[in-house]
CSV table of C-alpha atoms in Angstrom, one decimal:
chain,number,residue,atom,x,y,z
A,128,MET,CA,-0.2,-0.1,0.1
A,129,ALA,CA,1.1,3.2,-0.9
A,130,ASN,CA,2.4,5.7,2.1
A,131,ILE,CA,3.3,9.4,2.3
A,132,HIS,CA,7.0,9.1,1.0
A,133,ASP,CA,5.3,7.5,-2.0
A,134,VAL,CA,3.0,10.3,-2.6
A,135,ALA,CA,5.9,12.6,-2.2
A,136,ARG,CA,8.2,11.0,-4.8
A,137,VAL,CA,5.2,11.0,-7.2
A,138,ALA,CA,4.2,14.5,-6.9
A,139,GLY,CA,8.1,15.7,-6.7
A,140,VAL,CA,7.7,17.6,-3.5
A,141,SER,CA,8.9,17.2,0.2
A,142,ILE,CA,7.1,15.2,2.4
A,143,SER,CA,6.1,18.3,4.6
A,144,THR,CA,4.3,19.8,1.3
A,145,VAL,CA,2.3,16.6,1.2
A,146,SER,CA,1.2,17.1,4.6
A,147,TYR,CA,0.5,20.4,4.4
A,148,ALA,CA,-1.8,19.8,1.2
A,149,LEU,CA,-3.4,16.9,2.7
A,150,SER,CA,-4.4,18.6,6.1
A,151,GLY,CA,-4.8,22.3,5.0
A,152,LYS,CA,-2.6,23.7,7.6
A,153,ARG,CA,-0.5,25.5,5.3
A,154,THR,CA,-1.0,26.8,1.8
A,155,VAL,CA,0.9,25.3,-1.0
A,156,SER,CA,1.1,26.5,-4.4
A,157,GLU,CA,-1.7,25.4,-6.9
A,158,ASP,CA,0.9,23.6,-9.1
A,159,ALA,CA,2.2,21.8,-6.1
A,160,ARG,CA,-1.6,20.8,-4.8
A,161,ARG,CA,-2.6,19.7,-8.5
A,162,ARG,CA,0.5,17.1,-8.5
A,163,ILE,CA,-0.4,15.6,-5.2
A,164,VAL,CA,-3.9,15.1,-5.6
A,165,ASP,CA,-2.8,13.3,-9.0
A,166,ALA,CA,-0.1,11.3,-6.9
A,167,VAL,CA,-2.8,10.4,-4.0
A,168,GLN,CA,-5.5,9.4,-7.2
A,169,GLU,CA,-2.6,7.4,-9.0
A,170,LEU,CA,-1.2,5.5,-5.9
A,171,GLY,CA,-4.8,5.1,-4.5
A,172,TYR,CA,-3.7,6.6,-1.3
A,173,LEU,CA,-5.9,7.7,1.6
A,174,PRO,CA,-5.1,11.3,2.4
A,175,ASN,CA,-7.0,11.8,5.9
A,176,ALA,CA,-5.5,8.3,7.2
A,177,ALA,CA,-1.9,9.8,5.9
A,178,GLY,CA,-2.3,13.1,7.7
A,179,ARG,CA,-2.8,11.4,11.0
A,180,MET,CA,0.0,8.6,10.4
A,181,LEU,CA,2.3,11.6,9.6
A,182,ALA,CA,1.7,13.4,12.5
A,183,GLY,CA,1.8,10.2,14.7
A,184,ALA,CA,-1.6,11.2,16.0
A,185,ARG,CA,-4.4,8.6,17.3
A,186,THR,CA,-7.4,8.4,15.3
A,187,ARG,CA,-9.2,7.7,18.7
A,188,ILE,CA,-11.4,5.6,16.8
A,189,LEU,CA,-11.3,1.7,17.7
A,190,ALA,CA,-13.2,-0.8,15.5
A,191,LEU,CA,-15.5,-3.0,16.6
A,192,SER,CA,-16.2,-6.4,14.6
A,193,ALA,CA,-19.6,-7.7,15.9
A,194,PRO,CA,-20.9,-9.7,12.8
A,195,LEU,CA,-24.9,-9.6,12.6
A,196,ARG,CA,-25.5,-13.3,11.5
A,197,VAL,CA,-28.9,-15.2,11.0
A,198,ASP,CA,-28.8,-16.8,14.4
A,199,THR,CA,-27.6,-13.7,16.4
A,200,TYR,CA,-29.4,-13.1,19.6
A,201,ALA,CA,-30.0,-9.2,19.0
A,202,PRO,CA,-30.3,-8.4,22.3
A,203,ALA,CA,-27.3,-9.9,24.2
A,204,HIS,CA,-25.2,-9.0,21.0
A,205,MET,CA,-26.3,-5.1,21.5
A,206,ALA,CA,-25.9,-5.3,25.3
A,207,PHE,CA,-22.1,-5.9,24.4
A,208,VAL,CA,-21.8,-3.4,21.8
A,209,LEU,CA,-23.5,-0.9,24.0
A,210,ALA,CA,-20.8,-1.8,26.6
A,211,VAL,CA,-17.8,-1.3,24.1
A,212,ALA,CA,-19.0,2.0,23.1
A,213,THR,CA,-19.4,3.1,26.7
A,214,ALA,CA,-16.1,1.8,27.6
A,215,ALA,CA,-14.4,3.6,24.5
A,216,ARG,CA,-16.3,6.9,25.6
A,217,ARG,CA,-14.3,6.5,28.9
A,218,TYR,CA,-11.1,7.2,27.4
A,219,ASP,CA,-12.6,9.8,24.7
A,220,TYR,CA,-12.8,7.3,21.8
A,221,ASP,CA,-15.7,6.4,19.5
A,222,ILE,CA,-16.2,2.9,17.8
A,223,LEU,CA,-16.6,1.9,14.2
A,224,LEU,CA,-18.7,-0.8,14.3
A,225,LEU,CA,-18.5,-3.3,11.8
A,226,THR,CA,-21.7,-5.8,11.4
A,227,GLU,CA,-20.7,-7.5,8.0
A,228,ASP,CA,-21.3,-11.6,8.2
A,229,GLU,CA,-17.9,-12.0,6.0
A,230,ALA,CA,-16.0,-9.6,8.6
A,231,THR,CA,-12.3,-10.1,7.4
A,232,ASN,CA,-12.5,-7.6,4.4
A,233,GLY,CA,-14.2,-4.9,6.6
A,234,LEU,CA,-11.1,-5.3,9.3
A,235,ARG,CA,-8.7,-5.3,6.6
A,236,ARG,CA,-9.8,-2.1,5.0
A,237,VAL,CA,-10.1,-0.2,8.4
A,238,THR,CA,-6.7,-1.2,9.6
A,239,SER,CA,-4.6,-1.1,6.6
A,240,SER,CA,-5.7,2.5,5.9
A,241,ARG,CA,-5.1,3.2,9.9
A,242,LEU,CA,-8.4,4.8,10.3
A,243,VAL,CA,-8.5,3.2,13.7
A,244,ASP,CA,-6.3,2.9,16.6
A,245,GLY,CA,-7.3,-0.7,17.6
A,246,VAL,CA,-9.6,-3.4,17.2
A,247,ILE,CA,-12.1,-5.4,19.4
A,248,LEU,CA,-13.6,-8.5,18.1
A,249,LEU,CA,-17.2,-10.1,19.7
A,250,ASP,CA,-19.1,-12.9,19.0
A,251,VAL,CA,-15.8,-15.4,18.0
A,252,SER,CA,-16.3,-18.8,16.7
A,253,MET,CA,-14.0,-21.5,17.8
A,254,ASP,CA,-12.5,-21.6,14.4
A,255,ASP,CA,-13.1,-17.6,13.6
A,256,GLU,CA,-11.8,-16.6,10.1
A,257,ARG,CA,-10.9,-13.1,11.8
A,258,LEU,CA,-7.9,-14.8,14.0
A,259,ALA,CA,-5.6,-15.3,11.4
A,260,LEU,CA,-5.8,-11.4,10.7
A,261,VAL,CA,-5.7,-10.2,13.8
A,262,ARG,CA,-2.8,-12.1,14.6
A,263,ASP,CA,-1.2,-10.3,11.8
A,264,LEU,CA,-2.7,-7.0,12.3
A,265,ALA,CA,-0.3,-3.8,12.9
A,266,VAL,CA,-2.6,-2.4,15.7
A,267,PRO,CA,-3.7,-3.4,19.1
A,268,SER,CA,-6.6,-6.1,19.1
A,269,VAL,CA,-8.3,-7.7,21.6
A,270,VAL,CA,-11.1,-10.9,21.5
A,271,VAL,CA,-14.1,-10.7,23.7
A,272,GLY,CA,-14.4,-14.5,23.9
A,273,VAL,CA,-11.9,-17.5,23.7
A,274,PRO,CA,-11.7,-19.5,20.6
A,275,GLY,CA,-10.4,-23.1,20.3
A,276,GLU,CA,-6.7,-21.9,19.6
A,277,ALA,CA,-6.0,-18.7,21.9
A,278,SER,CA,-2.2,-18.9,21.1
A,279,GLY,CA,-1.0,-15.2,20.0
A,280,LEU,CA,-4.2,-13.4,20.8
A,281,THR,CA,-5.3,-11.3,23.9
A,282,CYS,CA,-8.6,-12.7,24.9
A,283,VAL,CA,-10.9,-11.6,27.8
A,284,ASP,CA,-14.2,-13.1,28.6
A,285,LEU,CA,-16.6,-14.7,31.7
A,286,ASP,CA,-15.2,-18.0,32.6
A,287,PHE,CA,-18.2,-19.9,31.2
A,288,ALA,CA,-16.5,-23.3,32.5
A,289,ALA,CA,-16.2,-22.2,35.8
A,290,ALA,CA,-19.9,-21.1,35.5
A,291,ALA,CA,-21.0,-24.5,34.6
A,292,ARG,CA,-19.1,-26.2,37.2
A,293,LEU,CA,-20.4,-23.4,39.7
A,294,SER,CA,-23.9,-24.1,38.7
A,295,ILE,CA,-23.2,-27.9,39.4
A,296,ASP,CA,-21.9,-27.3,42.7
A,297,GLN,CA,-24.8,-25.3,43.6
A,298,LEU,CA,-27.4,-28.1,42.7
A,299,ALA,CA,-25.0,-30.9,44.1
A,300,ALA,CA,-24.8,-29.3,47.5
A,301,ALA,CA,-28.7,-29.1,47.6
A,302,GLY,CA,-29.0,-32.9,47.2
A,303,HIS,CA,-29.4,-33.1,43.4
A,304,ARG,CA,-27.8,-36.2,41.7
A,305,SER,CA,-29.6,-36.2,38.3
A,306,ILE,CA,-29.1,-32.4,36.2
A,307,ALA,CA,-30.3,-31.4,33.1
A,308,LEU,CA,-28.8,-28.8,30.6
A,309,LEU,CA,-31.2,-26.7,28.3
A,310,GLY,CA,-28.8,-25.1,26.1
A,311,HIS,CA,-28.9,-23.0,23.1
A,312,PRO,CA,-30.6,-23.8,19.8
A,313,GLN,CA,-28.4,-26.1,17.7
A,314,ALA,CA,-27.3,-23.6,15.0
A,315,ALA,CA,-25.0,-22.0,17.5
A,316,TYR,CA,-23.0,-25.1,18.2
A,317,GLU,CA,-23.2,-26.1,14.7
A,318,ARG,CA,-21.5,-22.6,13.9
A,319,GLY,CA,-19.1,-23.1,16.6
A,320,SER,CA,-19.7,-20.2,18.7
A,321,ASN,CA,-17.4,-20.4,21.5
A,322,PHE,CA,-19.3,-19.9,24.8
A,323,PRO,CA,-22.0,-22.8,24.3
A,324,HIS,CA,-19.4,-25.0,23.6
A,325,ARG,CA,-17.3,-23.8,26.6
A,326,PHE,CA,-20.2,-24.2,29.1
A,327,ARG,CA,-21.7,-27.5,27.6
A,328,ASN,CA,-18.1,-29.4,27.6
A,329,ALA,CA,-17.6,-28.3,31.3
A,330,PHE,CA,-20.9,-29.2,32.5
A,331,VAL,CA,-21.0,-32.5,30.9
A,332,GLU,CA,-17.3,-33.4,31.9
A,333,TYR,CA,-17.6,-31.6,35.7
A,334,ALA,CA,-21.1,-33.7,36.2
A,335,SER,CA,-19.2,-37.0,35.5
A,336,GLU,CA,-16.1,-36.1,37.7
A,337,ARG,CA,-18.6,-35.7,40.8
A,338,GLY,CA,-20.5,-38.9,39.9
A,339,LEU,CA,-23.9,-37.3,38.9
A,340,GLN,CA,-26.0,-37.8,35.7
A,341,SER,CA,-26.5,-35.4,33.1
A,342,THR,CA,-28.8,-34.5,30.3
A,343,PHE,CA,-28.8,-32.1,27.5
A,344,ALA,CA,-30.8,-30.9,25.1
A,345,MET,CA,-31.2,-27.9,22.4
A,346,PRO,CA,-34.0,-26.1,22.0
A,347,GLY,CA,-35.5,-24.4,19.0
A,348,SER,CA,-37.1,-21.0,19.0
A,349,SER,CA,-40.6,-21.8,18.5
A,350,ASP,CA,-42.9,-22.6,21.7
A,351,ALA,CA,-43.1,-26.6,20.1
A,352,ASP,CA,-39.2,-26.9,19.9
A,353,VAL,CA,-39.2,-25.7,23.6
A,354,ARG,CA,-41.8,-28.0,24.9
A,355,ARG,CA,-40.2,-30.6,22.9
A,356,ALA,CA,-36.8,-30.1,24.8
A,357,VAL,CA,-38.2,-29.8,28.2
A,358,ASP,CA,-39.9,-32.9,27.8
A,359,GLU,CA,-36.4,-34.3,26.4
A,360,VAL,CA,-34.4,-33.4,29.4
A,361,LEU,CA,-37.2,-34.1,31.9
A,362,ASP,CA,-37.9,-37.7,30.8
A,363,PRO,CA,-39.0,-39.8,33.8
A,364,LYS,CA,-36.2,-42.4,33.1
A,365,ALA,CA,-33.4,-39.8,33.8
A,366,GLY,CA,-34.8,-39.0,37.2
A,367,VAL,CA,-34.1,-35.0,36.8
A,368,SER,CA,-34.9,-32.9,39.5
A,369,ALA,CA,-32.8,-29.7,38.4
A,370,VAL,CA,-32.4,-27.8,35.2
A,371,VAL,CA,-29.8,-25.6,34.2
A,372,MET,CA,-30.9,-23.3,31.3
A,373,HIS,CA,-28.0,-21.7,29.4
A,374,CYS,CA,-30.0,-20.6,26.7
A,375,GLU,CA,-31.8,-16.8,25.6
A,376,GLU,CA,-34.3,-15.1,27.5
A,377,SER,CA,-37.2,-16.1,25.2
A,378,ILE,CA,-36.4,-19.8,25.5
A,379,GLN,CA,-36.2,-19.7,29.3
A,380,SER,CA,-39.2,-17.6,29.7
A,381,ARG,CA,-41.0,-20.4,27.5
A,382,ALA,CA,-39.7,-23.4,29.4
A,383,LEU,CA,-40.8,-21.6,32.6
A,384,THR,CA,-44.4,-21.2,31.5
A,385,TYR,CA,-44.6,-24.8,29.9
A,386,ILE,CA,-43.3,-26.3,33.3
A,387,ALA,CA,-45.7,-23.8,35.4
A,388,ASP,CA,-49.0,-25.1,33.1
A,389,SER,CA,-47.7,-28.5,33.7
A,390,GLY,CA,-48.9,-27.9,37.5
A,391,ARG,CA,-45.3,-28.4,38.5
A,392,SER,CA,-43.8,-25.8,41.2
A,393,ILE,CA,-40.0,-24.1,41.2
A,394,PRO,CA,-38.3,-25.3,43.4
A,395,GLY,CA,-40.8,-27.7,45.1
A,396,ASP,CA,-40.6,-30.1,42.4
A,397,LEU,CA,-37.9,-28.8,40.2
A,398,SER,CA,-35.0,-26.6,40.8
A,399,ILE,CA,-33.8,-24.2,38.0
A,400,ILE,CA,-30.7,-22.1,37.8
A,401,SER,CA,-30.3,-19.7,35.1
A,402,ALA,CA,-26.7,-19.7,33.7
A,403,CYS,CA,-24.5,-16.8,32.3
A,404,SER,CA,-27.5,-14.9,31.5
A,405,SER,CA,-27.1,-11.1,30.2
A,406,PHE,CA,-31.2,-10.4,31.2
A,407,ASP,CA,-32.7,-9.7,34.7
A,408,THR,CA,-34.0,-13.2,36.0
A,409,SER,CA,-35.9,-11.6,38.8
A,410,SER,CA,-38.7,-10.4,36.4
A,411,PHE,CA,-39.5,-14.3,35.9
A,412,HIS,CA,-42.3,-16.3,37.5
A,413,PRO,CA,-40.8,-17.3,39.7
A,414,ALA,CA,-37.5,-15.3,40.4
A,415,LEU,CA,-34.2,-17.6,39.0
A,416,ASP,CA,-31.3,-18.0,40.7
A,417,VAL,CA,-28.6,-16.9,38.4
A,418,ILE,CA,-25.0,-16.8,37.4
A,419,PRO,CA,-24.9,-13.3,35.4
A,420,LEU,CA,-23.0,-12.6,32.4
A,421,VAL,CA,-22.5,-8.8,32.5
A,422,ALA,CA,-21.4,-7.3,29.2
A,423,ALA,CA,-19.6,-4.6,31.0
A,424,ASP,CA,-17.1,-6.8,33.0
A,425,SER,CA,-15.2,-8.3,29.8
A,426,CYS,CA,-15.8,-5.2,27.7
A,427,ASP,CA,-14.5,-2.9,30.1
A,428,ARG,CA,-11.5,-4.7,30.6
A,429,ALA,CA,-10.9,-5.2,26.5
A,430,VAL,CA,-11.0,-1.6,25.8
A,431,ALA,CA,-8.7,-1.0,28.8
A,432,LEU,CA,-6.1,-3.6,27.2
A,433,VAL,CA,-6.5,-1.9,23.8
A,434,MET,CA,-5.4,1.1,25.5
A,435,ASP,CA,-3.1,-0.6,27.4
A,436,ALA,CA,-1.4,-2.1,24.1
A,437,LEU,CA,-1.3,1.6,22.5
A,438,ASP,CA,1.2,2.6,24.9
A,439,GLY,CA,2.9,-0.7,24.8
A,440,ALA,CA,3.3,-4.1,23.8
A,441,PRO,CA,1.8,-6.4,26.1
A,442,GLU,CA,2.4,-10.3,25.9
A,443,PRO,CA,-0.6,-11.8,24.3
A,444,HIS,CA,-2.8,-13.6,27.2
A,445,VAL,CA,-6.3,-15.1,28.3
A,446,GLU,CA,-7.9,-13.2,31.1
A,447,LEU,CA,-11.2,-15.0,32.7
A,448,VAL,CA,-13.6,-13.1,34.6
A,449,ALA,CA,-14.7,-15.3,37.8
A,450,PRO,CA,-18.4,-16.1,37.9
A,451,ARG,CA,-20.6,-15.2,40.8
A,452,TYR,CA,-23.9,-16.7,41.7
A,453,ILE,CA,-27.2,-14.6,43.1
A,454,SER,CA,-29.5,-16.5,45.0
A,455,ARG,CA,-33.4,-16.0,44.4
A,456,GLY,CA,-35.0,-19.2,46.0
A,457,SER,CA,-35.2,-21.4,42.8
A,458,ILE,CA,-33.2,-24.1,44.1
A,459,ALA,CA,-34.3,-26.6,47.0
A,460,GLU,CA,-33.4,-30.2,48.0
A,461,PRO,CA,-34.9,-32.8,45.8
A,462,THR,CA,-38.4,-33.9,47.1
A,463,HIS,CA,-38.9,-36.7,44.3
A,464,PRO,CA,-36.8,-39.4,43.2
A,465,ALA,CA,-37.8,-38.7,39.6
A,466,ILE,CA,-39.4,-36.5,37.4
A,467,SER,CA,-42.5,-37.6,35.4
A,468,ALA,CA,-43.3,-36.3,32.1
A,469,LEU,CA,-45.1,-33.2,31.4
A,470,ASN,CA,-48.5,-33.4,30.1
């Protein structure tokens, strides 16, 4: 890509003259201005970015790569976008939001032209196409999430594996021996979204380590799909007495409605925990114990890490936010050895 030196060489002027012409800080002759404009057009140079590069100034803009996919759950997605924007403003920075699904082109464009000082990635998959590019970028980059291979990357996120273990510990302490996981729709796992895999894998592995029975189902988004998934995890043969719901707010709400319509009480007949939820579970009926997913926890840190990297070169690493548990009375000791099928 052409730089300021190339423009000066082709135009036959000094670098400072190019800078003055592009920034408008000083007047240059009409002949010099014309030759500079011609050189910029010939070389495909970006004058606004050029001026900032020459002056060594920061753009005070961060690129936020947050692809909008077919299965994107917009409320949670936008909560993270807002959290990044809010954190950036504390440093007097704005964000340039990149939402295209084919995200590498946008990232390459804004970073190669020096339009941004840093990059933050949201909604990374286990094998995300953006990661190879981010590893080679000349600007600081932070990933909110943890992909399958995190070497060479700076990542920050909630510790979803620890959250899965915490949910099991809470239920096991109450005496539950057979626990179900109501997960995300199948598309999230097939696409390789990192956090559903991290939670599910840790849930299954830790339940086995503790000698507990575990069941897993992936509901769809329709009422019928949620009903099917609830019936699946509460199959009487499994004897499930507790459910961990790691899924969207609308799915959790539908599941609670279906359980209530069946005449079963929470926590009398069934204990439930809402895990890694970015929404308020106190408004549910009944209110649910929750391991909250607070967008600001990881996004504030991601922006801070980019700011730190602008002043130095910290080593790539992974930072995990410890989960916390909020009790709202939705778990209790199991009162029945098995749960019968819902009608």
